[in-house]
Amino acid sequence: MVENSHTFFEVNFDGIPGPTHLFSGLAKGNIASQINEGKISSPKKAALQSLEKINTVFKLGIKQAVIPPHRRPNTTPLSVYGFKGSIEDQLKEAYFSDPKLFAGLYSSSNMWTANAATISPSPDTENGKLQITIANLKTNFHRSLESFKTYDIFRKIFSSTKISVHSPLPGLSPDEGAANHLRFCEDYGETGLEVFIFGFGSREELPRTKVFKPRQSKEASDDIIKKHGIKHSLTAFQKPEAIDAGVFHNDVISTANKNFFFYHEKSFFNNSSTIKKIDEKYKEITGKNLILLEVKEMEVSLNEAVSSYLFNSQIISPKDQAGMILFAPKECEKFEKIRKYIEKIIADPKNPLSQVIYFDLNESMQNGGGPACLRLRVVMNQDQLNDINQSILFDDKLYEKLKKLINENYPDQLKIEDLIKPEVVTQINLCFDKYEEIFKINL
Ligand code: SUG
């Protein structure tokens, strides 16, 4: 088939863990990040696991691109916070006086590209452009450091008159990107329904969480809907009980692909009326109902969903194949109850899932990042794809180059205290220089 402006497909823009991947316990409300704080990490293993995921999905016929890791440490905040002297002295002082700040400057969290931006594909938007808003990630200090660099990199990557890249939202409304966004459609190139899921709204009378702070604001979701000029959209309120159980992003509890909606019965506040509203609106647009797969608490509890990351599986529609593939974390296979549940739904002809592939991403998983967190889905057509920076498009050659870079230069093991050793800092700098050589992008 000739691919042109009428043929739309999904491209996964995956992040790669950088050479400073650590377990620093930086993300409150993210249970994995909290319980693994202080463990020795393996940046090399983390990056190789992500690279193998990209390659496996690519081999299934899905287009893949790679977003390189941001250079670390990010030293900009140090002078703002009053640290004095050479950069080396400032970093050393931060390490001793404020270890969390130090860890934040080194965090490799931009690997989770599902939080990089929100995407509205061109069939959904009033002006027919692919619209991208970079997430401001204001809730957590270490994640907020990503947003301007991501904006810079995305403007270089998506430099096209057919694409608009909007800056991170200013003001105080936190936005965590595509991890709180669902798009439903009959096929990728048809106009869809975009659903924005938020955890709090300062202008709304809504029940509050009791344990953890919600991350996505309704104000940010509303702003993006307006900015992108989305033809059909809805907002939905996360269930506070779910956030308190560790559902810090919606992609930990519900996911979708095309017209298939896979969600837990405790995903949303007033779950059944929210689902009904989404399905009715979808029917108004397409004349068809969604295929709904609701997981009941008695089948998989909220806590089991959070600990297995079942809903953070990627759902993939391989080219020329009718069924969809559930690309699940290995943790789901090890968890007998979840594995059996997956076997049951794969065998059930009432939903489009026809195969499961389990994947080992345990370095990222220990920071609360499953398969879906590591990729940003961008629905686009060939004309748009031809316009973007081609150095990031994944193929066998890029796979070999990245594998060599990681194997030859990444630390096998890393603890926070290693980052004040000059030889480790040199090794890390070299990794970023090599990424810049490969991607020709200033990191
Ligand atoms: O923001 N973890 C990330 C995980 C992001 C997962 N993304 C999606 N669900 N889409 C976060 O909580 C932990 C880093 C540390 O503790 O060192 C962290 O930032």
Coordinates of C-alpha atoms and ligand atoms in Angstrom, one line a residue:
M1 CA 0.0 0.0 0.0
V2 CA 1.3 3.5 -0.8
E3 CA 1.5 5.6 2.4
N4 CA 0.6 9.2 1.9
S5 CA -1.3 12.0 3.7
H6 CA -4.4 9.7 3.9
T7 CA -2.7 6.8 5.6
F8 CA -2.3 7.4 9.4
F9 CA -0.3 5.2 11.7
E10 CA 0.9 5.3 15.2
V11 CA 4.6 6.0 15.8
N12 CA 6.1 5.3 19.3
F13 CA 8.6 7.9 20.4
D14 CA 10.4 5.9 23.1
G15 CA 12.8 7.3 25.8
I16 CA 16.0 5.6 26.7
P17 CA 17.2 5.6 30.3
G18 CA 20.3 7.7 30.6
P19 CA 23.7 6.7 32.2
T20 CA 22.5 8.3 35.6
H21 CA 19.4 6.2 36.0
L22 CA 19.0 5.8 39.8
F23 CA 16.6 4.8 42.5
S24 CA 16.3 8.1 44.5
G25 CA 12.8 7.9 45.9
L26 CA 11.9 11.2 44.3
A27 CA 8.3 10.5 43.3
K28 CA 5.7 10.7 46.1
G29 CA 2.5 8.8 45.3
N30 CA 4.5 6.5 43.1
I31 CA 4.8 3.4 45.3
A32 CA 7.6 1.7 43.3
S33 CA 9.8 4.8 43.5
Q34 CA 9.2 5.0 47.3
I35 CA 9.9 1.4 48.1
N36 CA 13.0 1.1 45.9
E37 CA 14.7 4.2 47.2
G38 CA 18.5 3.8 47.7
K39 CA 18.8 0.5 45.8
I40 CA 21.8 0.1 43.5
S41 CA 20.7 0.7 40.0
S42 CA 22.1 -0.6 36.7
P43 CA 21.9 2.2 34.1
K44 CA 23.3 -0.3 31.5
K45 CA 20.6 -2.9 32.1
A46 CA 17.9 -0.2 32.2
A47 CA 19.0 1.2 28.8
L48 CA 19.4 -2.2 27.2
Q49 CA 16.0 -3.3 28.4
S50 CA 14.4 -0.3 26.9
L51 CA 16.3 -0.7 23.6
E52 CA 15.2 -4.3 23.4
K53 CA 11.6 -3.2 23.9
I54 CA 11.9 -0.7 21.1
N55 CA 13.4 -3.3 18.8
T56 CA 10.8 -5.9 19.6
V57 CA 7.9 -3.5 18.9
F58 CA 9.7 -2.4 15.7
K59 CA 10.0 -6.0 14.6
L60 CA 6.2 -6.3 14.9
G61 CA 5.9 -3.7 12.1
I62 CA 5.3 -0.6 14.3
K63 CA 7.2 2.6 13.5
Q64 CA 9.5 3.6 16.3
A65 CA 11.6 6.7 17.1
V66 CA 13.9 7.4 19.9
I67 CA 14.1 10.5 22.2
P68 CA 17.7 10.7 23.5
P69 CA 18.3 11.2 27.3
H70 CA 18.8 14.8 28.5
R71 CA 22.3 15.7 29.6
R72 CA 22.8 15.4 33.3
P73 CA 23.5 16.9 35.8
N74 CA 21.2 19.9 35.1
T75 CA 23.2 22.5 37.0
T76 CA 21.0 25.5 36.2
P77 CA 19.0 25.4 39.6
L78 CA 22.2 25.5 41.7
S79 CA 23.0 29.2 41.3
V80 CA 19.3 30.0 41.6
Y81 CA 19.4 28.3 45.0
G82 CA 22.5 30.3 46.0
F83 CA 25.3 27.7 45.7
K84 CA 28.6 29.4 45.1
G85 CA 32.0 28.4 43.5
S86 CA 32.9 26.2 40.6
I87 CA 30.2 23.8 39.3
E88 CA 32.1 20.9 40.8
D89 CA 32.1 22.6 44.2
Q90 CA 28.4 23.5 43.9
L91 CA 27.5 19.9 43.1
K92 CA 29.5 18.6 46.0
E93 CA 27.9 21.0 48.4
A94 CA 24.5 20.1 47.1
Y95 CA 25.3 16.4 47.6
F96 CA 26.1 16.9 51.3
S97 CA 23.5 19.6 52.1
D98 CA 20.5 18.6 50.0
P99 CA 20.8 15.0 48.7
K100 CA 17.3 15.1 47.1
L101 CA 18.1 18.2 45.2
F102 CA 21.4 16.6 44.0
A103 CA 19.5 13.4 43.0
G104 CA 17.0 15.5 41.1
L105 CA 19.7 17.2 39.1
Y106 CA 20.9 13.8 38.0
S107 CA 17.6 12.2 37.4
S108 CA 17.1 10.3 34.2
S109 CA 13.3 10.7 34.4
N110 CA 12.9 12.0 30.9
M111 CA 13.0 8.4 29.8
W112 CA 9.3 8.2 30.5
T113 CA 8.2 10.0 27.4
A114 CA 4.5 9.3 28.1
N115 CA 4.9 12.4 30.3
A116 CA 6.8 14.5 27.7
A117 CA 3.8 15.9 26.0
T118 CA 0.1 15.6 25.0
I119 CA -0.6 14.8 21.4
S120 CA -3.6 15.6 19.3
P121 CA -3.3 14.1 15.8
S122 CA -4.3 16.2 12.8
P123 CA -7.7 14.4 12.1
D124 CA -8.8 15.6 15.5
T125 CA -7.9 19.3 15.3
E126 CA -9.8 22.3 13.8
N127 CA -6.8 23.5 11.8
G128 CA -5.8 20.1 10.6
K129 CA -2.3 20.3 12.2
L130 CA -0.7 17.8 14.5
Q131 CA -0.8 19.6 17.9
I132 CA 1.8 18.9 20.6
T133 CA 1.9 20.6 24.1
I134 CA 5.0 19.9 26.1
A135 CA 4.1 18.9 29.7
N136 CA 5.2 21.3 32.4
L137 CA 5.5 18.5 35.0
K138 CA 5.2 21.0 37.9
T139 CA 4.3 18.5 40.6
N140 CA 7.8 17.1 41.2
F141 CA 11.0 19.1 41.2
H142 CA 13.1 16.5 39.3
R143 CA 10.5 16.1 36.6
S144 CA 9.9 19.9 36.2
L145 CA 13.6 20.1 35.1
E146 CA 12.7 18.1 31.9
S147 CA 10.1 20.5 30.4
F148 CA 12.2 23.2 28.8
K149 CA 14.8 20.8 27.4
T150 CA 11.9 18.6 26.0
Y151 CA 10.5 21.7 24.4
D152 CA 13.9 22.5 22.9
I153 CA 14.4 19.0 21.6
F154 CA 10.8 18.6 20.3
R155 CA 11.0 21.9 18.4
K156 CA 14.1 20.5 16.7
I157 CA 12.5 17.1 16.0
F158 CA 9.0 18.2 14.9
S159 CA 10.0 21.2 12.8
S160 CA 7.3 21.2 10.2
T161 CA 4.6 23.5 9.0
K162 CA 2.2 20.6 9.5
I163 CA 2.9 20.4 13.2
S164 CA 2.5 22.9 16.1
V165 CA 4.7 22.4 19.2
H166 CA 3.4 24.5 22.1
S167 CA 5.5 25.4 25.1
P168 CA 4.9 23.9 28.6
L169 CA 1.8 25.6 30.1
P170 CA 2.8 28.6 32.2
G171 CA 1.2 29.4 35.6
L172 CA 0.5 27.0 38.4
S173 CA -1.6 24.3 36.7
P174 CA 0.3 21.0 36.6
D175 CA 0.3 18.9 33.5
E176 CA 1.8 15.4 33.1
G177 CA 1.2 14.9 29.4
A178 CA -0.1 11.8 27.5
A179 CA -0.2 9.6 30.6
N180 CA -3.5 11.3 31.5
H181 CA -4.9 11.3 28.0
L182 CA -6.9 8.7 26.0
R183 CA -7.8 8.8 22.3
F184 CA -10.6 6.7 20.9
C185 CA -11.1 6.2 17.1
E186 CA -12.4 3.7 14.6
D187 CA -9.0 3.9 12.8
Y188 CA -6.0 6.1 13.4
G189 CA -6.7 8.5 10.5
E190 CA -10.4 9.1 11.5
T191 CA -11.5 11.9 13.7
G192 CA -11.4 10.7 17.3
L193 CA -12.6 11.5 20.8
E194 CA -9.9 12.7 23.1
V195 CA -10.4 12.2 26.9
F196 CA -8.4 14.2 29.4
I197 CA -8.2 12.7 32.9
F198 CA -7.4 15.0 35.8
G199 CA -6.9 14.5 39.5
F200 CA -7.9 17.9 40.9
G201 CA -9.5 21.1 39.8
S202 CA -9.1 24.3 41.8
R203 CA -12.3 25.7 40.5
E204 CA -14.4 22.6 41.1
E205 CA -16.1 21.2 44.2
L206 CA -14.6 17.7 44.1
P207 CA -13.7 15.1 46.7
R208 CA -10.1 15.2 47.7
T209 CA -7.4 12.5 48.1
K210 CA -6.4 11.6 51.6
V211 CA -2.9 10.3 51.2
F212 CA -1.2 11.5 47.9
K213 CA -1.3 14.7 46.0
P214 CA -2.9 14.4 42.6
R215 CA -0.7 15.4 39.7
Q216 CA -2.9 16.5 36.7
S217 CA -5.0 19.6 37.0
K218 CA -8.3 20.1 35.2
E219 CA -7.2 23.7 34.3
A220 CA -4.2 22.3 32.3
S221 CA -6.5 19.8 30.5
D222 CA -9.0 22.5 29.6
D223 CA -6.1 24.8 28.3
I224 CA -4.7 22.0 26.1
I225 CA -8.2 21.2 24.6
K226 CA -8.5 24.9 23.7
K227 CA -5.0 25.3 22.4
H228 CA -5.1 22.2 20.3
G229 CA -8.6 23.1 18.9
I230 CA -9.8 19.6 19.5
K231 CA -13.1 18.9 17.7
H232 CA -14.4 16.3 20.2
S233 CA -13.2 16.1 23.7
L234 CA -14.2 15.2 27.3
T235 CA -12.6 15.5 30.7
A236 CA -12.9 12.8 33.3
F237 CA -12.1 12.9 37.0
Q238 CA -9.8 10.2 38.5
K239 CA -11.0 8.3 41.5
P240 CA -9.3 9.8 44.6
E241 CA -9.2 6.3 46.1
A242 CA -7.2 5.1 43.1
I243 CA -4.6 8.0 43.5
D244 CA -4.3 7.1 47.2
A245 CA -3.6 3.5 46.2
G246 CA -0.7 4.6 44.0
V247 CA -2.4 5.5 40.7
F248 CA -0.3 8.6 40.1
H249 CA -1.2 8.7 36.4
N250 CA -4.2 7.4 34.6
D251 CA -2.1 5.0 32.5
V252 CA -1.6 3.0 35.7
I253 CA -5.3 2.1 35.7
S254 CA -6.8 2.5 32.2
T255 CA -5.7 2.4 28.6
A256 CA -7.1 2.3 25.1
N257 CA -6.3 1.5 21.5
K258 CA -8.6 2.6 18.7
N259 CA -12.1 1.7 19.8
F260 CA -11.0 -0.6 22.6
F261 CA -11.1 0.6 26.2
F262 CA -9.5 -1.5 28.9
Y263 CA -10.0 0.0 32.4
H264 CA -10.5 -0.9 36.1
E265 CA -13.8 -0.4 37.7
K266 CA -12.1 2.0 40.1
S267 CA -10.5 4.3 37.5
F268 CA -12.8 7.2 37.6
F269 CA -15.0 9.1 40.1
N270 CA -18.6 7.9 39.3
N271 CA -17.0 5.2 37.1
S272 CA -20.1 3.8 35.4
S273 CA -21.6 7.2 34.5
T274 CA -18.2 8.4 33.3
I275 CA -17.8 5.3 31.0
K276 CA -21.4 5.8 29.8
K277 CA -20.7 9.5 28.9
I278 CA -17.5 8.5 27.0
D279 CA -19.3 5.7 25.1
E280 CA -22.3 7.9 24.2
K281 CA -20.1 10.7 23.0
Y282 CA -18.1 8.3 20.9
K283 CA -21.3 7.0 19.4
E284 CA -22.4 10.5 18.5
I285 CA -19.1 11.0 16.6
T286 CA -18.7 7.6 14.9
G287 CA -22.2 6.0 15.0
K288 CA -20.6 3.0 16.9
N289 CA -20.0 1.9 20.4
L290 CA -16.7 1.4 22.1
I291 CA -15.6 -2.1 23.0
L292 CA -15.4 -2.0 26.8
L293 CA -13.4 -4.3 29.0
E294 CA -14.0 -3.4 32.6
V295 CA -11.9 -5.2 35.2
K296 CA -13.7 -5.8 38.4
E297 CA -12.1 -5.3 41.9
M298 CA -12.8 -9.0 42.6
E299 CA -10.9 -10.1 39.5
V300 CA -7.9 -7.8 39.9
S301 CA -7.9 -5.5 42.9
L302 CA -6.7 -1.9 42.8
N303 CA -3.6 -2.8 44.7
E304 CA -2.9 -5.8 42.4
A305 CA -3.3 -3.5 39.4
V306 CA -0.8 -1.1 40.8
S307 CA 1.8 -3.7 41.8
S308 CA 1.6 -5.7 38.5
Y309 CA 1.2 -2.6 36.2
L310 CA -1.3 -4.6 34.1
F311 CA -2.9 -1.4 32.7
N312 CA 0.5 0.0 31.8
S313 CA 0.8 -2.6 29.1
Q314 CA 1.0 -1.2 25.6
I315 CA -1.8 -2.3 23.3
I316 CA -0.5 -2.6 19.8
S317 CA -2.2 -3.0 16.4
P318 CA 0.4 -4.6 14.2
K319 CA 0.0 -3.8 10.5
D320 CA -2.1 -6.2 8.5
Q321 CA -3.2 -8.1 11.7
A322 CA -6.8 -8.1 12.9
G323 CA -6.2 -8.7 16.6
M324 CA -4.3 -6.5 19.1
I325 CA -1.3 -7.5 21.1
L326 CA -1.0 -6.8 24.9
F327 CA 2.6 -5.9 25.5
A328 CA 2.8 -6.4 29.2
P329 CA 5.5 -6.1 31.9
K330 CA 7.1 -9.4 33.0
E331 CA 5.8 -8.7 36.5
C332 CA 2.3 -9.6 35.2
E333 CA 3.5 -13.0 34.0
K334 CA 5.2 -13.7 37.4
F335 CA 2.0 -12.8 39.3
E336 CA -0.1 -16.0 38.8
K337 CA -3.5 -14.3 39.3
I338 CA -2.7 -11.6 36.7
R339 CA -1.3 -14.1 34.2
K340 CA -4.4 -16.3 34.5
Y341 CA -6.6 -13.2 34.1
I342 CA -4.6 -12.2 30.9
E343 CA -4.9 -15.7 29.5
K344 CA -8.7 -15.5 30.1
I345 CA -9.1 -12.2 28.2
I346 CA -6.8 -13.3 25.4
A347 CA -9.0 -16.3 24.9
D348 CA -12.2 -14.3 25.0
P349 CA -13.4 -13.3 21.4
K350 CA -15.5 -10.4 22.8
N351 CA -12.4 -8.2 22.9
P352 CA -9.8 -7.5 20.3
L353 CA -6.8 -8.8 22.3
S354 CA -5.4 -11.9 20.6
Q355 CA -1.9 -12.2 22.0
V356 CA 0.3 -11.3 24.9
I357 CA 4.0 -10.6 25.0
Y358 CA 5.7 -10.2 28.3
F359 CA 8.7 -7.9 28.6
D360 CA 11.4 -7.4 31.2
L361 CA 11.7 -3.7 32.0
N362 CA 12.4 -4.2 35.7
E363 CA 14.9 -1.3 36.0
S364 CA 12.3 1.2 34.9
M365 CA 9.5 -0.7 36.7
Q366 CA 11.3 -0.2 40.0
N367 CA 10.8 3.6 39.5
G368 CA 7.2 3.1 38.5
G369 CA 7.7 3.2 34.8
G370 CA 6.2 0.3 32.7
P371 CA 6.1 -0.3 29.0
A372 CA 3.5 2.4 28.3
C373 CA 5.3 5.0 30.4
L374 CA 8.4 4.6 28.2
R375 CA 6.7 5.7 25.0
L376 CA 4.8 8.7 23.6
R377 CA 2.3 7.6 20.9
V378 CA 2.1 10.0 18.0
V379 CA -0.5 9.3 15.3
M380 CA 0.7 10.8 12.1
N381 CA 0.8 10.4 8.3
Q382 CA 3.7 9.8 6.0
D383 CA 3.9 13.5 5.0
Q384 CA 4.3 14.6 8.6
L385 CA 6.8 11.8 9.3
N386 CA 8.9 12.8 6.3
D387 CA 9.2 16.4 7.7
I388 CA 10.6 15.4 11.2
N389 CA 14.2 15.0 12.1
Q390 CA 15.1 11.6 10.5
S391 CA 18.0 10.9 12.8
I392 CA 15.7 9.7 15.6
L393 CA 13.8 7.2 13.4
F394 CA 14.6 3.7 14.6
D395 CA 16.0 1.0 12.3
D396 CA 18.6 -1.8 12.5
K397 CA 21.4 0.6 12.1
L398 CA 20.3 2.9 15.0
Y399 CA 19.7 -0.2 17.1
E400 CA 23.3 -1.3 16.6
K401 CA 24.7 2.1 17.3
L402 CA 22.8 2.6 20.5
K403 CA 23.6 -0.9 21.7
K404 CA 27.3 -0.3 21.2
L405 CA 27.1 3.1 23.0
I406 CA 25.3 1.6 25.9
N407 CA 27.5 -1.6 26.2
E408 CA 30.8 0.3 25.9
N409 CA 30.0 3.4 28.0
Y410 CA 27.2 3.0 30.5
P411 CA 27.9 2.2 34.2
D412 CA 27.0 -1.4 35.1
Q413 CA 26.0 -0.2 38.6
L414 CA 25.3 3.1 40.1
K415 CA 24.7 4.6 43.6
I416 CA 24.1 8.2 44.3
E417 CA 27.5 8.6 46.0
D418 CA 29.3 7.5 42.8
L419 CA 28.2 10.8 41.2
I420 CA 30.7 12.8 43.1
K421 CA 33.6 10.8 41.8
P422 CA 35.4 12.6 38.9
E423 CA 35.9 9.4 36.9
V424 CA 32.2 8.6 36.9
V425 CA 31.3 12.1 35.9
T426 CA 33.7 11.8 33.0
Q427 CA 32.2 8.5 31.9
I428 CA 28.7 10.0 32.0
N429 CA 29.7 13.1 30.0
L430 CA 31.2 10.8 27.4
C431 CA 27.8 9.0 27.0
F432 CA 26.0 12.3 26.3
D433 CA 28.7 13.4 23.8
K434 CA 28.2 10.1 22.0
Y435 CA 24.4 10.6 22.0
E436 CA 24.9 14.0 20.5
E437 CA 27.1 12.5 17.8
I438 CA 24.4 10.0 16.9
F439 CA 21.4 12.2 17.0
K440 CA 23.0 15.6 16.0
I441 CA 20.9 17.2 18.7
N442 CA 22.3 19.4 21.5
L443 CA 21.3 17.6 24.7
Ligands
SUG1 O1 6.9 10.6 37.5 N1 9.2 8.0 38.4 C1 8.3 8.6 37.4 C2 7.6 7.5 36.7 C3 6.8 8.0 35.5 C4 5.9 6.9 34.9 N2 5.1 7.5 33.9 C5 3.8 7.1 33.5 N3 3.1 6.5 34.4 N4 3.4 7.5 32.4 C6 7.2 9.5 38.1 O2 6.7 9.1 39.1 C7 11.0 8.1 40.0 C8 12.4 8.6 40.1 C9 13.2 8.2 41.3 O3 12.5 8.0 42.3 O4 14.4 8.2 41.3 C10 10.1 8.7 39.0 O5 10.3 9.9 38.7

